[in-house]
Coordinates of C-alpha atoms in Angstrom, one line a residue:
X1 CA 223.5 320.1 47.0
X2 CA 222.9 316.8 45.5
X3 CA 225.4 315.6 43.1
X4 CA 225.0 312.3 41.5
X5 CA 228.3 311.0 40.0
X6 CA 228.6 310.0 36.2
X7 CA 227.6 306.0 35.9
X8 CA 225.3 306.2 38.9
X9 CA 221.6 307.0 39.9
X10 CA 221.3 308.6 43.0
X11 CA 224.0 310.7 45.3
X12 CA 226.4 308.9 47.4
X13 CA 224.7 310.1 50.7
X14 CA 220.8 309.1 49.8
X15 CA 217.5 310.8 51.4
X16 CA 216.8 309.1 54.2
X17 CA 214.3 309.6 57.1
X18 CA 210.6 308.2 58.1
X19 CA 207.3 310.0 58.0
X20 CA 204.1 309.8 59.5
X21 CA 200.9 311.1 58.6
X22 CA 202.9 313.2 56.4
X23 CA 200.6 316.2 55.1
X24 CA 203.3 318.2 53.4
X25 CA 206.3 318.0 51.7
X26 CA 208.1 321.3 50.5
X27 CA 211.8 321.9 48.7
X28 CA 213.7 325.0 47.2
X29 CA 215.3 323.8 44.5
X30 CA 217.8 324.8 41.5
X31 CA 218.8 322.8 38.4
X32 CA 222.2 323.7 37.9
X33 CA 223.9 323.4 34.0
X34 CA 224.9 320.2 34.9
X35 CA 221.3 318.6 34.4
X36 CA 221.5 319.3 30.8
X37 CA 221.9 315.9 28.9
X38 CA 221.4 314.2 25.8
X39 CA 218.4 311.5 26.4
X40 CA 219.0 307.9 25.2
X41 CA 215.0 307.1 26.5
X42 CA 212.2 309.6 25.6
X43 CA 210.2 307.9 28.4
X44 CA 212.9 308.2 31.1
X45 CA 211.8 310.6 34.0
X46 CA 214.4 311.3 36.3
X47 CA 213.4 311.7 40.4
X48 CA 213.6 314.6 42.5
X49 CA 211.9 314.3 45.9
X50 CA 208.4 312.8 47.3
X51 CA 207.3 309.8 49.6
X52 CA 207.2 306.4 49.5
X53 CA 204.8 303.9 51.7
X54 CA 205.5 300.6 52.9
X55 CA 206.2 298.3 51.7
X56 CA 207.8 299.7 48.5
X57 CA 207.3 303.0 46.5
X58 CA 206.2 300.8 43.4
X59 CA 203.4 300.2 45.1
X60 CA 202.2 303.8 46.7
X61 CA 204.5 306.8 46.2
X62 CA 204.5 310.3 45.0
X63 CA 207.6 312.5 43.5
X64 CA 208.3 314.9 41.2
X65 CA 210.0 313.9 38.1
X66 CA 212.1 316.0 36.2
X67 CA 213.7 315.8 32.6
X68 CA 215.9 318.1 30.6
X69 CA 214.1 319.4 27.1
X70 CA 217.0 320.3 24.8
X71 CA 214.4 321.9 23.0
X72 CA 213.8 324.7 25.1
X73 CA 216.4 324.6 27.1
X74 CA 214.6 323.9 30.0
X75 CA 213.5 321.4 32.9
X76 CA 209.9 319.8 32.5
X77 CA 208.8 318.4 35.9
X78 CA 206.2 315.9 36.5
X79 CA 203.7 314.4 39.0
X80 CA 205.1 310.8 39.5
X81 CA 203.1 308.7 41.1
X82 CA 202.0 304.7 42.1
X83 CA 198.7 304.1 43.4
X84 CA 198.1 300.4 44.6
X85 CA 200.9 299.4 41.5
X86 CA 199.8 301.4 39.1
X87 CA 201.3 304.4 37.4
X88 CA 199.4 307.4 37.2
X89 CA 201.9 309.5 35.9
X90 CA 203.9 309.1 32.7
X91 CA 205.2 311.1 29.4
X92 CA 202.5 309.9 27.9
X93 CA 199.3 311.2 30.0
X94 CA 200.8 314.4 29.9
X95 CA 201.1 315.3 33.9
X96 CA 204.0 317.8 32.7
X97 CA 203.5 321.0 36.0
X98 CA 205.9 323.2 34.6
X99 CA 208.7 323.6 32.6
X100 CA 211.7 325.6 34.9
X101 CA 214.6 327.6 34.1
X102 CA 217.9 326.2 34.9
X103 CA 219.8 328.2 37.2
X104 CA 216.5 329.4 39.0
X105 CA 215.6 328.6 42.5
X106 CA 211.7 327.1 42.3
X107 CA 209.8 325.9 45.2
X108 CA 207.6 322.6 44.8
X109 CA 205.6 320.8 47.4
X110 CA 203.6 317.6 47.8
X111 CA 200.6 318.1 49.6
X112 CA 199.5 314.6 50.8
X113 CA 195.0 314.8 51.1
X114 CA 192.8 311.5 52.1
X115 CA 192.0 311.3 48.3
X116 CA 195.0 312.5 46.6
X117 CA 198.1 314.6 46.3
X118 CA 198.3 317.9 45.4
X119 CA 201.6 319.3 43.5
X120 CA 202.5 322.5 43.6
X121 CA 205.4 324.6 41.6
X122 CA 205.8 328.4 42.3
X123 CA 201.4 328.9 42.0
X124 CA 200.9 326.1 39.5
X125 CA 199.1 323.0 40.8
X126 CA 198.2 319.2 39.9
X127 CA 195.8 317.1 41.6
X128 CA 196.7 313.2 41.2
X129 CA 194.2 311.0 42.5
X130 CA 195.5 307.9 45.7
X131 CA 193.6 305.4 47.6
X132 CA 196.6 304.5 49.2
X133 CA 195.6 304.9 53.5
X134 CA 199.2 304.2 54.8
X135 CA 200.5 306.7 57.0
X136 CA 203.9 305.4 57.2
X137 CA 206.4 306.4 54.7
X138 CA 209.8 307.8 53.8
X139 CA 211.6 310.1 52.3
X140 CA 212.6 309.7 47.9
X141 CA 215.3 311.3 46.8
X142 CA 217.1 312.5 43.9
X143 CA 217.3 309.8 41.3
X144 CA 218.5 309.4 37.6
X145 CA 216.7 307.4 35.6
X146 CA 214.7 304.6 35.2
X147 CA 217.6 302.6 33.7
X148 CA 219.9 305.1 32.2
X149 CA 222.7 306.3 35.1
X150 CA 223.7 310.0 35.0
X151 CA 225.8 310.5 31.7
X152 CA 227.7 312.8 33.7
X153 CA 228.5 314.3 37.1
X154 CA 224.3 315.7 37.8
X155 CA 224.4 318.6 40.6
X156 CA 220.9 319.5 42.0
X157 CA 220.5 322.2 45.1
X158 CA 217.9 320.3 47.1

């Protein structure tokens, strides 16, 4: 269980770990109540889990994003991603995967490719294009924000 504390962005213990040559990435994972909020930021997209390569994951990264829509009660997730600096994957280019009950326990994955990564929630898939050729990365974790910190306590079972 992750639980990031109210005024914070990321659990007290954080993800750490190395990877190389990483071809697969793959979580069980359950949104508890908790991760309902009241956005100040329509274009805030929280962090779950992915990789990161050297030398920062602004650079070359990929993650799944999450955000809670009051709307439907649910959790949207999202492909979030930097190639060479760039975003590929915002609000705004619509790289929404699914949108997840909360209190249901989903798998996701990252599959890493020479060309891109493949995400992958319970059958559904997105294909973001890389050019990234690092091998070496580590381990994202759960993260809340951009720049908003959890409004309250956040508990994620990761």
């Amino acid at each position: 269980m992750a639980t990031i504390k109210k005024g914070h962005h990321r659990p007290l213990i954080p993800a750490l770990g190395l990877y190389f040559n990483k071809e697969k990435i793959e979580r069980k994972v359950t949104f508890h109540a908790s991760c309902r909020y009241a956005a100040t930021s329509e274009s805030s997209i929280n962090k779950l889990f992915g990789i990161g390569y050297f030398p920062s994951h602004h650079n070359n990264s990929a993650r799944f994003g999450w955000k809670y829509n009051a709307e439907t009660d649910s959790i949207d997730l999202f492909a979030y991603c930097y190639d060479n600096g760039e975003r590929l994957s915002s609000l705004s280019n619509q790289h929404i995967i699914a949108s997840v009950n909360i209190g249901i326990e989903i798998t996701l994955s990252i599959t890493v490719k020479e060309t891109a990564y493949i995400f992958e929630i319970n059958g559904g898939t997105l294909t973001i294009p890389k050019t990234c050729k690092t091998k070496l990365g580590y381990k994202l974790g759960v993260y809340f924000g951009g720049n908003d910190t959890a409004p309250h306590d956040i508990k994620i079972s990761i």
